Amino acid sequence: MRIVRQLVILAVLAGIAWGGYEAYQVYFAKEAQTQQRPGSGRPRIVVNVEVVPATVATIEEQIEAVGTTVARRSVAVVPSAAGRLVAINFEPGDVVQRGAELARLDDDIERANLAEAQAKAEEVRRAVERTQSLRRTRTVTEVTLENVLAQQQIALAELERAERRLADRTVVAPFAGVVGLRRVDLGARVNESTMLTTLDDLNEVEIEFSVPETHYGRIAAGQNVVADGTAFPDRSFSGKIVSIDSRVDPVSRAFKVRARVPNPNRTLPAGMFMHLVVVLSAREGLTVPEEAIVVQGSDTFVFTIEDGKAARRSVVLGKRQVGTIEITGGLAEGDQVVVRGVQRLRDGAEVRIVSPGNQASAALRK
């Protein structure tokens, strides 16, 4: 039994050794192949690398900020008179049009007053017609006619007030928007300070945010912004700056800015916390991927490919963006820059360019 166990252990060890050898052949031997140089006993090392060309791209200067969404128009809906609620014609979240009836107060007295005012106005109108007819035959004086006309103006004014008081018993939407939660119940007594609900115009939202005073002269209406929120991790919302505060807060040393973002599906509510990126300027510049940059002490360089060999080039860095770096000196557009295999390169080393996605490229990415 001991012999069998030892044989099994030896077989396992042999399998591990063979697997290690195969792994070496796949992942390391293909990265750097050693060949005999013709006429020389010295080996030469060929390093597998991936390259990309240096390209001209748009370089944006940005600032980041956080802010809160604000409805383009927002009001607290309150009645214009005191009374008892006899109808509530909305549900929370309803989209209503301008002039839509949201609620109605009891209006029996106002309707009776309106009927009385209408009757008085009609009576005075007929009196004016009779007086004018008599005046044409000089049966009454001019003063009598003037008095009747004055009474007509008073009656019409009373009629207008009665119509207005009746209209005030109905609460209507001042603009199209989305209504919020009900704050009162049917049958409750309300007055001019009782909030029935809220109304927000959310077809567009404004995001109010603060910017340090050092950027005051660089923020302008019309600049692009991109916003995102934690509630929508996979979405971004684009808009433009529409207004800038004329004052800098003396405590925070920042000023308020508002950007307007289209919101056609009313996705964004009022009061939501948002993260914003403001594009201050944009220009064209030469860029390479970040992984192509090598820093050694005070020297910054990349490796380019010249006649099948790696050439070390010192470069001057510009602005960093996500995944790329601007190069302001040391490279030209179209230069092939090494982005994989950089750690194994030396100036003048022979290289083999591999395509992304093949087995050798996969080894470089490990």
Short mmCIF file of C-alpha atoms in Angstrom, two decimals:
data_model
loop_
_atom_site.label_atom_id
_atom_site.label_comp_id
_atom_site.label_asym_id
_atom_site.label_seq_id
_atom_site.Cartn_x
_atom_site.Cartn_y
_atom_site.Cartn_z
CA MET A 1 0.00 0.00 0.00
CA ARG A 2 2.85 2.37 0.79
CA ILE A 3 4.35 1.82 -2.64
CA VAL A 4 1.01 2.51 -4.33
CA ARG A 5 0.55 5.72 -2.33
CA GLN A 6 4.06 6.88 -3.22
CA LEU A 7 3.40 6.14 -6.90
CA VAL A 8 0.17 8.16 -6.78
CA ILE A 9 1.98 11.10 -5.15
CA LEU A 10 4.73 10.95 -7.78
CA ALA A 11 2.13 10.91 -10.55
CA VAL A 12 0.41 13.98 -9.10
CA LEU A 13 3.70 15.85 -8.76
CA ALA A 14 4.61 14.95 -12.32
CA GLY A 15 1.25 16.27 -13.53
CA ILE A 16 1.78 19.54 -11.67
CA ALA A 17 5.27 19.90 -13.11
CA TRP A 18 3.98 19.24 -16.63
CA GLY A 19 1.18 21.80 -16.15
CA GLY A 20 3.69 24.38 -14.95
CA TYR A 21 5.85 23.73 -17.97
CA GLU A 22 2.88 24.16 -20.33
CA ALA A 23 1.87 27.38 -18.56
CA TYR A 24 5.39 28.68 -18.96
CA GLN A 25 5.30 27.85 -22.65
CA VAL A 26 1.93 29.62 -23.12
CA TYR A 27 2.31 32.71 -20.95
CA PHE A 28 5.99 33.42 -20.76
CA ALA A 29 7.82 31.78 -23.61
CA LYS A 30 5.52 33.50 -26.11
CA GLU A 31 6.05 36.89 -24.50
CA ALA A 32 9.80 36.79 -24.86
CA GLN A 33 11.15 34.30 -27.34
CA THR A 34 14.88 33.64 -27.24
CA GLN A 35 16.50 33.03 -30.59
CA GLN A 36 20.05 32.67 -31.76
CA ARG A 37 21.33 35.69 -33.66
CA PRO A 38 22.90 34.64 -36.97
CA GLY A 39 26.69 34.50 -36.62
CA SER A 40 26.60 35.08 -32.87
CA GLY A 41 26.19 32.94 -29.82
CA ARG A 42 24.29 35.68 -27.98
CA PRO A 43 20.54 35.25 -27.64
CA ARG A 44 18.19 38.06 -28.63
CA ILE A 45 14.95 38.75 -26.76
CA VAL A 46 11.81 39.61 -28.69
CA VAL A 47 9.08 41.16 -26.55
CA ASN A 48 5.41 40.91 -27.45
CA VAL A 49 3.69 44.30 -27.25
CA GLU A 50 0.42 45.99 -28.13
CA VAL A 51 0.52 49.42 -29.69
CA VAL A 52 -1.92 52.22 -30.50
CA PRO A 53 -1.35 55.38 -32.51
CA ALA A 54 -1.17 58.78 -30.84
CA THR A 55 -4.39 60.53 -31.88
CA VAL A 56 -5.84 63.99 -31.84
CA ALA A 57 -8.89 64.21 -29.59
CA THR A 58 -11.02 66.84 -27.90
CA ILE A 59 -9.54 68.01 -24.60
CA GLU A 60 -12.14 69.36 -22.21
CA GLU A 61 -11.48 71.45 -19.13
CA GLN A 62 -14.11 70.60 -16.57
CA ILE A 63 -15.18 71.35 -13.03
CA GLU A 64 -17.36 69.16 -10.83
CA ALA A 65 -20.11 70.25 -8.48
CA VAL A 66 -23.12 68.96 -6.61
CA GLY A 67 -26.57 70.49 -6.63
CA THR A 68 -30.31 70.02 -6.22
CA THR A 69 -33.04 69.86 -8.82
CA VAL A 70 -35.61 72.65 -8.83
CA ALA A 71 -38.85 72.62 -10.80
CA ARG A 72 -38.92 75.22 -13.55
CA ARG A 73 -42.13 76.54 -11.99
CA SER A 74 -43.46 75.48 -8.61
CA VAL A 75 -46.32 76.75 -6.44
CA ALA A 76 -48.18 75.80 -3.30
CA VAL A 77 -51.83 75.48 -4.32
CA VAL A 78 -54.06 77.47 -1.92
CA PRO A 79 -57.68 78.60 -2.25
CA SER A 80 -58.52 82.25 -2.92
CA ALA A 81 -61.32 82.23 -0.34
CA ALA A 82 -62.36 80.57 2.89
CA GLY A 83 -64.92 77.79 3.02
CA ARG A 84 -65.61 74.06 3.12
CA LEU A 85 -64.16 71.71 0.52
CA VAL A 86 -66.93 69.97 -1.41
CA ALA A 87 -64.78 68.50 -4.22
CA ILE A 88 -61.17 67.42 -4.72
CA ASN A 89 -60.54 66.56 -8.36
CA PHE A 90 -56.96 65.29 -8.39
CA GLU A 91 -54.86 62.38 -7.24
CA PRO A 92 -51.21 62.68 -6.21
CA GLY A 93 -48.97 62.51 -9.29
CA ASP A 94 -51.66 63.58 -11.75
CA VAL A 95 -50.51 65.58 -14.77
CA VAL A 96 -52.90 68.50 -15.19
CA GLN A 97 -53.26 71.26 -17.77
CA ARG A 98 -53.45 74.97 -17.13
CA GLY A 99 -56.93 75.94 -15.89
CA ALA A 100 -57.85 72.44 -14.76
CA GLU A 101 -60.19 72.39 -11.74
CA LEU A 102 -58.30 70.97 -8.76
CA ALA A 103 -60.83 71.59 -5.96
CA ARG A 104 -64.08 73.41 -5.23
CA LEU A 105 -65.48 75.12 -2.13
CA ASP A 106 -69.14 75.38 -1.14
CA ASP A 107 -70.63 78.20 -3.23
CA ASP A 108 -74.38 78.40 -2.43
CA ILE A 109 -74.19 81.95 -1.06
CA GLU A 110 -71.98 83.17 -3.90
CA ARG A 111 -74.37 81.77 -6.51
CA ALA A 112 -77.29 83.51 -4.83
CA ASN A 113 -75.35 86.80 -4.71
CA LEU A 114 -74.51 86.40 -8.39
CA ALA A 115 -78.16 85.83 -9.29
CA GLU A 116 -79.13 88.97 -7.34
CA ALA A 117 -76.41 91.02 -9.04
CA GLN A 118 -77.52 89.77 -12.45
CA ALA A 119 -81.12 90.76 -11.70
CA LYS A 120 -80.09 94.24 -10.58
CA ALA A 121 -77.94 94.71 -13.65
CA GLU A 122 -80.83 93.68 -15.88
CA GLU A 123 -83.21 96.04 -14.08
CA VAL A 124 -80.86 98.98 -14.45
CA ARG A 125 -80.26 98.13 -18.13
CA ARG A 126 -83.98 98.39 -18.83
CA ALA A 127 -84.19 101.64 -16.86
CA VAL A 128 -81.41 103.08 -19.02
CA GLU A 129 -83.23 102.08 -22.19
CA ARG A 130 -86.47 103.76 -20.98
CA THR A 131 -84.67 106.89 -19.86
CA GLN A 132 -82.79 107.19 -23.17
CA SER A 133 -86.09 106.84 -25.06
CA LEU A 134 -87.71 109.54 -22.92
CA ARG A 135 -84.70 111.80 -23.31
CA ARG A 136 -85.06 111.70 -27.07
CA THR A 137 -88.56 113.21 -26.64
CA ARG A 138 -87.20 115.58 -23.99
CA THR A 139 -89.54 114.10 -21.41
CA VAL A 140 -86.69 113.73 -18.85
CA THR A 141 -83.66 115.91 -18.24
CA GLU A 142 -80.04 115.11 -19.10
CA VAL A 143 -79.27 114.87 -15.38
CA THR A 144 -81.80 112.07 -14.95
CA LEU A 145 -80.18 110.11 -17.76
CA GLU A 146 -76.74 110.60 -16.27
CA ASN A 147 -77.96 109.32 -12.89
CA VAL A 148 -79.42 106.19 -14.47
CA LEU A 149 -76.20 105.55 -16.40
CA ALA A 150 -74.22 105.89 -13.17
CA GLN A 151 -76.52 103.36 -11.50
CA GLN A 152 -75.85 101.00 -14.39
CA GLN A 153 -72.09 101.24 -13.83
CA ILE A 154 -72.57 100.45 -10.15
CA ALA A 155 -74.74 97.44 -10.97
CA LEU A 156 -72.18 96.11 -13.46
CA ALA A 157 -69.40 96.49 -10.91
CA GLU A 158 -71.46 94.55 -8.35
CA LEU A 159 -72.07 91.87 -10.96
CA GLU A 160 -68.36 91.60 -11.69
CA ARG A 161 -67.56 91.27 -7.97
CA ALA A 162 -70.19 88.55 -7.58
CA GLU A 163 -68.76 86.64 -10.55
CA ARG A 164 -65.25 86.93 -9.11
CA ARG A 165 -66.36 85.70 -5.67
CA LEU A 166 -68.03 82.71 -7.27
CA ALA A 167 -64.93 81.98 -9.39
CA ASP A 168 -62.77 82.12 -6.24
CA ARG A 169 -64.69 79.12 -4.90
CA THR A 170 -62.97 76.99 -7.56
CA VAL A 171 -59.25 76.21 -7.29
CA VAL A 172 -57.62 75.84 -10.73
CA ALA A 173 -54.09 75.00 -11.91
CA PRO A 174 -52.19 78.19 -12.81
CA PHE A 175 -50.00 76.25 -15.28
CA ALA A 176 -49.55 72.72 -16.60
CA GLY A 177 -47.68 70.43 -14.25
CA VAL A 178 -47.67 67.55 -11.80
CA VAL A 179 -49.64 67.78 -8.55
CA GLY A 180 -48.18 66.53 -5.30
CA LEU A 181 -49.72 64.91 -2.25
CA ARG A 182 -53.08 65.97 -0.82
CA ARG A 183 -52.64 68.08 2.29
CA VAL A 184 -56.37 68.26 3.21
CA ASP A 185 -59.38 65.99 3.08
CA LEU A 186 -62.80 66.42 1.57
CA GLY A 187 -65.11 68.40 3.87
CA ALA A 188 -62.33 70.28 5.64
CA ARG A 189 -62.67 74.02 6.23
CA VAL A 190 -59.88 75.95 4.56
CA ASN A 191 -58.80 79.55 4.09
CA GLU A 192 -56.41 81.54 1.96
CA SER A 193 -53.36 80.20 3.86
CA THR A 194 -54.28 76.49 3.68
CA MET A 195 -52.08 74.54 1.27
CA LEU A 196 -54.11 71.97 -0.63
CA THR A 197 -51.20 70.47 -2.62
CA THR A 198 -48.20 71.48 -4.69
CA LEU A 199 -47.88 71.94 -8.44
CA ASP A 200 -44.57 71.52 -10.26
CA ASP A 201 -43.73 72.09 -13.91
CA LEU A 202 -41.26 69.22 -14.52
CA ASN A 203 -41.01 69.24 -18.32
CA GLU A 204 -37.66 70.88 -17.60
CA VAL A 205 -35.83 71.00 -14.30
CA GLU A 206 -33.20 73.40 -13.12
CA ILE A 207 -30.25 72.20 -11.08
CA GLU A 208 -28.91 74.77 -8.65
CA PHE A 209 -25.30 74.32 -7.57
CA SER A 210 -22.41 76.30 -6.10
CA VAL A 211 -19.11 77.07 -7.85
CA PRO A 212 -15.96 78.44 -6.16
CA GLU A 213 -15.39 82.14 -6.77
CA THR A 214 -12.11 81.40 -8.58
CA HIS A 215 -14.20 80.25 -11.57
CA TYR A 216 -16.56 83.25 -11.61
CA GLY A 217 -15.23 84.76 -14.82
CA ARG A 218 -15.18 81.39 -16.59
CA ILE A 219 -18.79 80.32 -16.03
CA ALA A 220 -21.19 81.62 -18.66
CA ALA A 221 -24.75 81.02 -19.79
CA GLY A 222 -24.94 78.41 -22.53
CA GLN A 223 -22.11 76.21 -21.29
CA ASN A 224 -22.83 72.48 -21.34
CA VAL A 225 -23.36 70.44 -18.19
CA VAL A 226 -23.78 66.71 -17.65
CA ALA A 227 -25.59 65.55 -14.50
CA ASP A 228 -26.15 62.19 -12.86
CA GLY A 229 -27.78 60.99 -9.67
CA THR A 230 -27.51 57.98 -7.40
CA ALA A 231 -31.13 57.09 -8.20
CA PHE A 232 -30.15 56.63 -11.88
CA PRO A 233 -26.65 55.08 -11.84
CA ASP A 234 -26.71 54.15 -15.53
CA ARG A 235 -28.07 57.43 -16.89
CA SER A 236 -26.80 60.93 -17.44
CA PHE A 237 -28.73 64.11 -18.15
CA SER A 238 -27.40 66.87 -20.39
CA GLY A 239 -28.30 70.53 -20.17
CA LYS A 240 -27.01 74.09 -20.31
CA ILE A 241 -26.30 76.84 -17.82
CA VAL A 242 -29.12 79.40 -17.89
CA SER A 243 -28.42 81.80 -15.00
CA ILE A 244 -25.60 82.91 -12.72
CA ASP A 245 -25.98 84.69 -9.40
CA SER A 246 -24.58 88.21 -9.25
CA ARG A 247 -23.26 87.76 -5.72
CA VAL A 248 -20.57 85.62 -4.10
CA ASP A 249 -21.39 84.23 -0.69
CA PRO A 250 -18.98 85.84 1.82
CA VAL A 251 -18.86 82.71 3.98
CA SER A 252 -18.50 79.89 1.45
CA ARG A 253 -16.70 82.07 -1.14
CA ALA A 254 -18.88 80.49 -3.83
CA PHE A 255 -21.68 81.67 -6.10
CA LYS A 256 -24.92 80.04 -7.23
CA VAL A 257 -25.43 78.76 -10.77
CA ARG A 258 -28.50 77.21 -12.38
CA ALA A 259 -28.49 74.79 -15.29
CA ARG A 260 -31.61 73.73 -17.16
CA VAL A 261 -32.03 70.05 -18.09
CA PRO A 262 -34.79 68.72 -20.38
CA ASN A 263 -37.03 66.29 -18.51
CA PRO A 264 -39.71 65.24 -21.04
CA ASN A 265 -40.70 62.05 -19.20
CA ARG A 266 -40.63 63.81 -15.81
CA THR A 267 -37.96 61.38 -14.68
CA LEU A 268 -36.30 63.84 -12.34
CA PRO A 269 -38.33 65.15 -9.40
CA ALA A 270 -37.75 68.43 -7.63
CA GLY A 271 -35.33 68.31 -4.71
CA MET A 272 -33.10 65.45 -5.96
CA PHE A 273 -29.35 65.52 -5.20
CA MET A 274 -27.27 65.56 -8.38
CA HIS A 275 -23.60 65.43 -9.38
CA LEU A 276 -22.62 67.72 -12.26
CA VAL A 277 -19.73 68.21 -14.63
CA VAL A 278 -19.43 71.63 -16.27
CA VAL A 279 -17.42 71.90 -19.49
CA LEU A 280 -15.48 75.17 -19.25
CA SER A 281 -13.63 74.87 -22.53
CA ALA A 282 -12.80 72.39 -25.29
CA ARG A 283 -9.84 72.20 -27.67
CA GLU A 284 -8.01 69.69 -29.84
CA GLY A 285 -4.92 67.95 -28.47
CA LEU A 286 -2.67 64.92 -29.02
CA THR A 287 -3.53 62.08 -26.65
CA VAL A 288 -2.32 58.59 -25.69
CA PRO A 289 -3.73 56.02 -23.25
CA GLU A 290 -2.64 56.41 -19.62
CA GLU A 291 -1.02 52.96 -19.56
CA ALA A 292 1.53 54.08 -22.18
CA ILE A 293 3.15 56.57 -19.77
CA VAL A 294 6.23 55.51 -17.78
CA VAL A 295 7.62 57.66 -14.98
CA GLN A 296 11.13 57.17 -13.61
CA GLY A 297 12.21 59.83 -11.19
CA SER A 298 11.89 63.17 -12.93
CA ASP A 299 11.73 61.63 -16.41
CA THR A 300 8.44 60.83 -18.13
CA PHE A 301 8.53 58.83 -21.33
CA VAL A 302 6.78 56.41 -23.66
CA PHE A 303 8.02 53.65 -25.94
CA THR A 304 7.42 53.98 -29.67
CA ILE A 305 8.21 51.47 -32.40
CA GLU A 306 10.95 52.27 -34.91
CA ASP A 307 12.22 49.62 -37.34
CA GLY A 308 10.91 46.79 -35.19
CA LYS A 309 12.57 48.08 -32.03
CA ALA A 310 11.41 49.98 -28.97
CA ALA A 311 12.48 53.61 -28.88
CA ARG A 312 12.28 55.50 -25.59
CA ARG A 313 10.91 59.02 -26.02
CA SER A 314 10.65 61.64 -23.33
CA VAL A 315 7.31 63.42 -23.47
CA VAL A 316 5.68 66.48 -21.94
CA LEU A 317 2.31 65.80 -20.35
CA GLY A 318 -0.71 68.04 -20.59
CA LYS A 319 -4.19 67.63 -19.22
CA ARG A 320 -5.40 64.29 -17.93
CA GLN A 321 -8.78 62.89 -18.87
CA VAL A 322 -10.44 59.62 -18.02
CA GLY A 323 -8.25 56.93 -19.60
CA THR A 324 -6.09 59.30 -21.66
CA ILE A 325 -3.36 61.92 -21.22
CA GLU A 326 -2.58 64.86 -23.44
CA ILE A 327 0.95 65.00 -24.88
CA THR A 328 2.19 68.53 -25.52
CA GLY A 329 5.68 67.59 -26.64
CA GLY A 330 7.76 64.59 -27.77
CA LEU A 331 5.24 62.85 -30.04
CA ALA A 332 3.52 63.40 -33.35
CA GLU A 333 0.11 62.27 -34.51
CA GLY A 334 0.19 58.68 -35.74
CA ASP A 335 3.28 57.59 -33.75
CA GLN A 336 2.84 53.98 -32.58
CA VAL A 337 2.94 53.93 -28.78
CA VAL A 338 3.31 50.76 -26.68
CA VAL A 339 0.41 50.23 -24.26
CA ARG A 340 0.95 46.55 -23.29
CA GLY A 341 4.30 44.99 -22.44
CA VAL A 342 5.82 48.31 -21.35
CA GLN A 343 7.27 46.85 -18.13
CA ARG A 344 9.54 44.42 -20.04
CA LEU A 345 10.85 46.96 -22.54
CA ARG A 346 14.24 48.63 -22.73
CA ASP A 347 15.40 51.22 -25.23
CA GLY A 348 16.37 49.38 -28.43
CA ALA A 349 14.69 46.09 -27.50
CA GLU A 350 13.30 44.07 -30.38
CA VAL A 351 9.52 43.77 -30.32
CA ARG A 352 6.76 41.79 -31.92
CA ILE A 353 3.46 43.65 -32.31
CA VAL A 354 0.50 41.46 -31.36
CA SER A 355 -3.15 42.13 -32.06
CA PRO A 356 -5.61 42.63 -29.18
CA GLY A 357 -7.65 39.52 -28.50
CA ASN A 358 -5.16 36.80 -29.41
CA GLN A 359 -3.43 34.44 -26.94
CA ALA A 360 -0.25 36.50 -26.67
CA SER A 361 -2.29 39.65 -26.05
CA ALA A 362 -4.23 37.87 -23.30
CA ALA A 363 -0.94 36.98 -21.62
CA LEU A 364 0.14 40.63 -21.71
CA ARG A 365 -3.01 41.70 -19.90
CA LYS A 366 -2.56 39.33 -16.96
#
